[in-house]
Tab-separated table of C-alpha atoms in Angstrom:
chain	number	residue	atom	x	y	z
A	1	LEU	CA	3.106	35.090	63.252
A	2	SER	CA	1.807	36.049	59.829
A	3	ASP	CA	3.554	32.887	58.023
A	4	LYS	CA	2.081	30.728	60.442
A	5	ALA	CA	-1.509	32.324	59.710
A	6	GLU	CA	-1.067	32.019	56.088
A	7	SER	CA	-0.008	28.271	56.383
A	8	GLY	CA	-2.987	27.583	58.585
A	9	ASP	CA	-5.140	29.531	56.134
A	10	TRP	CA	-4.021	27.100	53.277
A	11	LYS	CA	-4.514	24.146	55.283
A	12	GLU	CA	-7.967	25.032	56.386
A	13	PHE	CA	-8.760	25.912	52.707
A	14	PHE	CA	-7.602	22.229	51.337
A	15	TRP	CA	-9.238	20.593	54.322
A	16	ASN	CA	-11.511	22.277	57.128
A	17	PRO	CA	-12.474	19.928	59.745
A	18	ARG	CA	-15.241	22.297	61.256
A	19	THR	CA	-17.135	22.211	57.838
A	20	ARG	CA	-15.899	19.525	56.618
A	21	GLU	CA	-15.158	21.016	53.389
A	22	LEU	CA	-12.478	19.751	50.616
A	23	LEU	CA	-11.107	22.854	48.770
A	24	GLY	CA	-14.090	24.934	49.619
A	25	ARG	CA	-16.734	22.636	48.877
A	26	THR	CA	-18.713	20.015	50.579
A	27	ALA	CA	-19.034	16.314	49.527
A	28	SER	CA	-22.749	16.969	48.502
A	29	SER	CA	-21.627	20.105	45.986
A	30	TRP	CA	-18.634	17.629	45.099
A	31	GLY	CA	-20.949	14.894	43.864
A	32	LEU	CA	-23.345	17.280	42.204
A	33	ILE	CA	-20.761	18.696	40.078
A	34	LEU	CA	-19.382	15.379	39.541
A	35	LEU	CA	-22.646	14.183	38.424
A	36	PHE	CA	-23.447	17.116	36.506
A	37	TYR	CA	-20.311	16.606	34.408
A	38	LEU	CA	-20.869	12.701	34.095
A	39	VAL	CA	-24.278	13.578	32.686
A	40	PHE	CA	-23.050	16.457	30.524
A	41	TYR	CA	-20.272	14.217	28.679
A	42	THR	CA	-22.531	10.955	28.600
A	43	PHE	CA	-24.845	13.255	26.407
A	44	LEU	CA	-22.153	14.630	24.193
A	45	ALA	CA	-20.632	11.122	23.840
A	46	GLY	CA	-24.453	9.975	22.857
A	47	MET	CA	-25.013	12.534	20.145
A	48	PHE	CA	-21.401	11.567	18.604
A	49	CYS	CA	-22.183	8.001	18.422
A	50	LEU	CA	-25.965	8.795	16.999
A	51	THR	CA	-24.714	11.167	14.436
A	52	MET	CA	-22.138	8.358	13.388
A	53	TYR	CA	-24.655	5.790	13.364
A	54	VAL	CA	-27.031	7.781	10.922
A	55	MET	CA	-24.081	8.638	8.920
A	56	LEU	CA	-23.169	5.294	8.479
A	57	LEU	CA	-26.678	4.325	7.601
A	58	THR	CA	-26.331	6.716	4.660
A	59	LEU	CA	-23.270	4.823	3.208
A	60	ASP	CA	-23.089	1.825	1.081
A	61	ASP	CA	-20.441	-0.903	1.448
A	62	TYR	CA	-20.430	-1.391	-2.348
A	63	LYS	CA	-20.763	2.196	-4.260
A	64	PRO	CA	-19.016	5.091	-3.178
A	65	THR	CA	-21.760	7.674	-2.099
A	66	TRP	CA	-20.046	10.440	-4.447
A	67	GLN	CA	-18.979	9.212	-7.738
A	68	ASP	CA	-17.398	12.104	-9.490
A	69	ARG	CA	-16.518	10.706	-12.996
A	70	LEU	CA	-12.807	10.308	-13.999
A	71	ALA	CA	-13.031	11.340	-17.501
A	72	THR	CA	-9.302	10.706	-18.168
A	73	PRO	CA	-8.163	7.439	-16.294
A	74	GLY	CA	-4.600	7.453	-15.307
A	75	THR	CA	-1.810	4.979	-16.094
A	76	ASP	CA	0.566	2.956	-14.162
A	77	PRO	CA	3.902	1.597	-15.795
A	78	HIS	CA	6.538	-0.327	-13.787
A	79	SER	CA	9.856	-0.573	-15.213
A	80	ASP	CA	13.400	-0.566	-13.911
A	81	GLN	CA	16.085	-1.887	-16.271
A	82	SER	CA	18.844	-1.918	-13.507
A	83	SER	CA	18.156	-5.347	-11.907
A	84	THR	CA	15.396	-7.897	-11.553
A	85	GLU	CA	15.236	-7.321	-7.687
A	86	SER	CA	13.589	-3.980	-8.350
A	87	TRP	CA	10.517	-5.550	-10.121
A	88	ASP	CA	10.393	-9.071	-8.247
A	89	THR	CA	7.301	-7.635	-6.169
A	90	TYR	CA	5.714	-7.079	-9.652
A	91	VAL	CA	6.658	-10.361	-10.977
A	92	GLN	CA	5.133	-12.116	-7.786
A	93	ALA	CA	1.729	-10.112	-8.402
A	94	LEU	CA	1.611	-11.596	-12.258
A	95	ASP	CA	1.431	-15.312	-10.517
A	96	ALA	CA	-2.627	-14.344	-9.950
A	97	TYR	CA	-2.883	-14.055	-13.650
A	98	ASN	CA	-1.508	-17.504	-14.397
A	99	ASP	CA	-4.085	-19.409	-16.489
A	100	SER	CA	-4.692	-21.962	-13.909
A	101	GLN	CA	-5.291	-19.761	-11.365
A	102	GLN	CA	-7.773	-17.640	-13.688
A	103	VAL	CA	-9.809	-20.521	-14.668
A	104	LEU	CA	-10.817	-21.491	-11.004
A	105	LYS	CA	-11.793	-17.881	-9.874
A	106	ASN	CA	-12.884	-15.862	-13.246
A	107	ASP	CA	-14.949	-16.444	-15.820
A	108	ALA	CA	-14.496	-17.114	-19.656
A	109	CYS	CA	-16.454	-13.784	-20.914
A	110	ALA	CA	-17.628	-13.136	-24.088
A	111	PRO	CA	-15.245	-10.405	-25.687
A	112	ASP	CA	-15.608	-7.365	-27.282
A	113	GLN	CA	-18.785	-6.190	-24.971
A	114	TYR	CA	-19.208	-4.899	-21.330
A	115	PHE	CA	-19.914	-7.253	-18.618
A	116	ILE	CA	-22.454	-5.643	-16.950
A	117	GLN	CA	-23.985	-7.025	-13.473
A	118	GLU	CA	-26.765	-5.055	-12.336
A	119	ASP	CA	-28.896	-5.390	-9.102
A	120	SER	CA	-32.308	-6.830	-9.035
A	121	GLY	CA	-34.007	-3.862	-7.120
A	122	GLN	CA	-32.976	-4.243	-3.316
A	123	VAL	CA	-31.519	-7.575	-3.927
A	124	ARG	CA	-27.722	-7.245	-4.206
A	125	ASN	CA	-25.792	-9.331	-7.009
A	126	ASN	CA	-22.765	-9.977	-4.945
A	127	PRO	CA	-20.080	-11.076	-5.214
A	128	LYS	CA	-20.150	-10.185	-8.791
A	129	ARG	CA	-18.056	-12.324	-11.630
A	130	SER	CA	-15.054	-11.275	-13.165
A	131	CYS	CA	-13.392	-12.090	-16.481
A	132	GLN	CA	-10.395	-14.226	-16.938
A	133	PHE	CA	-7.235	-12.194	-17.815
A	134	ASN	CA	-4.667	-15.014	-18.674
A	135	ARG	CA	-1.144	-14.575	-18.427
A	136	THR	CA	-0.099	-15.958	-21.779
A	137	VAL	CA	-1.930	-13.251	-23.620
A	138	LEU	CA	0.833	-11.091	-22.735
A	139	GLY	CA	2.995	-13.371	-25.002
A	140	GLU	CA	6.699	-12.696	-24.719
A	141	CYS	CA	6.123	-10.111	-22.115
A	142	SER	CA	4.068	-12.707	-19.502
A	143	GLY	CA	7.670	-13.722	-18.115
A	144	LEU	CA	6.682	-17.469	-18.612
A	145	THR	CA	9.818	-18.118	-21.105
A	146	ASP	CA	11.855	-14.874	-20.202
A	147	ARG	CA	12.010	-14.139	-16.652
A	148	THR	CA	13.997	-11.015	-17.488
A	149	TYR	CA	11.342	-9.558	-19.619
A	150	GLY	CA	13.398	-8.779	-22.401
A	151	TYR	CA	15.657	-6.268	-20.516
A	152	ARG	CA	18.539	-8.627	-20.886
A	153	SER	CA	18.425	-9.273	-24.536
A	154	GLY	CA	18.020	-5.216	-25.047
A	155	LYS	CA	14.245	-5.935	-25.873
A	156	PRO	CA	12.393	-4.471	-22.680
A	157	CYS	CA	8.957	-4.841	-21.750
A	158	VAL	CA	6.833	-2.428	-19.866
A	159	LEU	CA	3.736	-3.536	-18.495
A	160	ILE	CA	0.975	-0.993	-18.145
A	161	LYS	CA	-2.425	-1.012	-16.712
A	162	LEU	CA	-5.659	1.351	-15.774
A	163	ASN	CA	-5.959	2.767	-12.408
A	164	ARG	CA	-9.000	1.063	-10.732
A	165	VAL	CA	-12.168	3.474	-10.827
A	166	THR	CA	-15.860	2.311	-10.095
A	167	THR	CA	-17.782	2.947	-12.968
A	168	HIS	CA	-21.636	3.911	-13.040
A	169	CYS	CA	-23.816	1.300	-15.257
A	170	ARG	CA	-25.285	4.461	-16.515
A	171	GLU	CA	-21.862	5.957	-17.955
A	172	ILE	CA	-21.590	2.654	-19.437
A	173	LYS	CA	-24.912	2.475	-20.915
A	174	ASP	CA	-24.464	5.825	-22.740
A	175	ALA	CA	-21.170	4.869	-23.886
A	176	THR	CA	-22.462	1.848	-25.389
A	177	LYS	CA	-25.168	3.997	-27.378
A	178	SER	CA	-22.375	6.272	-28.673
A	179	ARG	CA	-20.709	3.016	-29.911
A	180	ALA	CA	-17.736	2.544	-27.580
A	181	ARG	CA	-14.866	0.258	-28.412
A	182	HIS	CA	-11.661	-0.794	-26.912
A	183	SER	CA	-9.381	1.312	-25.102
A	184	LEU	CA	-6.191	1.622	-27.342
A	185	LEU	CA	-2.846	2.080	-25.951
A	186	SER	CA	-0.394	3.922	-27.631
A	187	SER	CA	3.477	4.764	-27.281
A	188	PRO	CA	4.342	7.426	-30.017
A	189	GLY	CA	7.080	9.038	-27.893
A	190	GLN	CA	7.752	12.654	-28.687
A	191	ARG	CA	8.097	13.921	-32.404
A	192	GLU	CA	11.736	14.304	-32.319
A	193	GLU	CA	12.727	10.943	-30.453
A	194	THR	CA	10.338	8.563	-32.367
A	195	ASP	CA	13.096	7.256	-34.654
A	196	PHE	CA	14.625	6.454	-31.389
A	197	LEU	CA	12.268	3.662	-30.157
A	198	GLY	CA	12.070	1.417	-33.204
A	199	GLN	CA	9.549	-1.327	-33.973
A	200	ILE	CA	7.072	-1.889	-31.082
A	201	ALA	CA	5.093	-4.933	-30.444
A	202	TYR	CA	1.738	-4.822	-28.332
A	203	PHE	CA	0.685	-7.513	-26.170
A	204	PRO	CA	-2.546	-8.279	-26.525
A	205	THR	CA	-2.580	-7.419	-30.247
A	206	ASN	CA	-3.117	-3.645	-31.089
A	207	GLY	CA	-2.379	-2.935	-27.145
A	208	THR	CA	-6.369	-3.140	-26.335
A	209	PHE	CA	-7.873	-3.124	-22.915
A	210	ASN	CA	-11.061	-5.251	-23.843
A	211	LEU	CA	-14.550	-4.202	-22.728
A	212	MET	CA	-15.122	-7.236	-21.270
A	213	TYR	CA	-13.266	-6.128	-18.007
A	214	TYR	CA	-15.618	-3.378	-17.765
A	215	PRO	CA	-17.330	-1.908	-15.453
A	216	TYR	CA	-15.126	-2.550	-12.328
A	217	TYR	CA	-17.745	-2.483	-9.275
A	218	GLY	CA	-15.381	-2.289	-6.526
A	219	MET	CA	-13.008	-4.436	-4.311
A	220	ARG	CA	-15.864	-5.614	-2.362
A	221	ALA	CA	-18.285	-6.564	-5.395
A	222	GLN	CA	-15.527	-8.122	-7.175
A	223	VAL	CA	-13.041	-9.635	-5.178
A	224	ASN	CA	-11.311	-11.886	-7.808
A	225	TYR	CA	-11.227	-8.929	-10.302
A	226	SER	CA	-8.220	-9.264	-12.390
A	227	GLN	CA	-7.046	-5.685	-14.112
A	228	PRO	CA	-6.429	-6.226	-17.826
A	229	LEU	CA	-2.883	-5.158	-18.780
A	230	VAL	CA	-1.084	-4.580	-22.149
A	231	ALA	CA	2.619	-5.173	-22.317
A	232	VAL	CA	4.621	-3.052	-24.707
A	233	LYS	CA	7.744	-4.841	-26.353
A	234	PHE	CA	10.366	-2.705	-27.724
A	235	LEU	CA	12.180	-4.700	-30.285
A	236	ASN	CA	15.215	-2.618	-31.809
A	237	ILE	CA	15.178	0.751	-29.559
A	238	THR	CA	18.577	2.698	-29.937
A	239	LEU	CA	21.007	1.590	-27.460
A	240	ASN	CA	23.175	4.139	-25.170
A	241	ALA	CA	20.566	6.954	-25.326
A	242	ASP	CA	17.982	8.247	-23.190
A	243	VAL	CA	14.685	7.697	-24.935
A	244	ASN	CA	11.698	9.410	-23.574
A	245	VAL	CA	8.329	7.550	-23.984
A	246	GLU	CA	4.757	8.477	-23.543
A	247	CYS	CA	1.957	6.239	-23.689
A	248	ARG	CA	-1.512	7.387	-23.673
A	249	ILE	CA	-4.757	5.794	-24.024
A	250	ASN	CA	-7.037	5.916	-27.139
A	251	SER	CA	-10.872	5.818	-26.891
A	252	ASN	CA	-13.808	7.537	-28.268
A	253	THR	CA	-15.306	7.883	-24.673
A	254	ILE	CA	-12.081	9.727	-23.531
A	255	GLY	CA	-12.048	13.677	-24.192
A	256	ASP	CA	-9.018	15.571	-25.395
A	257	TYR	CA	-6.004	15.248	-23.086
A	258	SER	CA	-5.395	18.651	-21.026
A	259	ASP	CA	-1.785	19.937	-21.154
A	260	ARG	CA	-2.282	21.025	-17.616
A	261	ASP	CA	-2.594	17.563	-16.308
A	262	LYS	CA	0.213	15.584	-17.900
A	263	PHE	CA	-0.730	12.474	-15.974
A	264	ALA	CA	-4.403	11.977	-16.916
A	265	GLY	CA	-4.648	9.005	-19.630
A	266	ARG	CA	-1.053	9.124	-20.201
A	267	VAL	CA	2.531	8.295	-18.706
A	268	SER	CA	5.715	9.670	-19.717
A	269	PHE	CA	9.112	7.624	-18.825
A	270	LYS	CA	12.758	7.528	-19.812
A	271	LEU	CA	14.248	4.413	-21.327
A	272	ARG	CA	17.820	3.523	-21.618
A	273	ILE	CA	19.349	0.454	-22.853
A	274	ASN	CA	23.232	0.241	-22.723
A	275	SER	CA	25.191	-1.880	-25.155
A	276	GLU	CA	27.470	-3.354	-22.285
């Protein structure tokens, strides 16, 4: 009898036909609870959407809200002496630097000066123009005459670029006042291994990142921007030896390099050319 009573109580709690209650609540009680939670969560969702909307109003599609200055930009080498397949992606990317493509998309800018394109008050000067970087400037390292970039002949080329960093026009003006010049790329290597490097050729001449490619305003503002490249060609590097190479940016607008950050404004890599 006790089991039947407990079973009856459980069934009556789930649905009581006398009071027409479901799980102890009438239809009106359930309706009020559901209405409360519907209004409550609708209010929370509305607050979230309103907060996101207000936050998005403060953002600029063309300029980062926070622009902490990167005083020592990094460098980015791509080299592999084992097979051409490992650099096929980078070779294809160089097609965008073909002179024919650059003439169609970018301007022939005046060298040795910043290409500043400021907005006129609230009027956006977008899209901004970009300067031509012709592939032929890379000379023997352009890949136009030697698709192996010198690796087959034991005179390898290494292409280096600066990381893209959106620059303040204010900082550009300050740098101009301090007689800013080209950023020069040098590959001195370590002291004890300088003799192993042999003769080095730079393309463009002296390994310069010309001022006309700066400032960089971002991918949205400069859709056709072509990052300037510097090619380093090792003409008679010591064969059958691991040679440590360090490339760094030399500019009067960049402070002293810190030993704590070995990748700020410089890059190190190992190069080995076998005789067979």
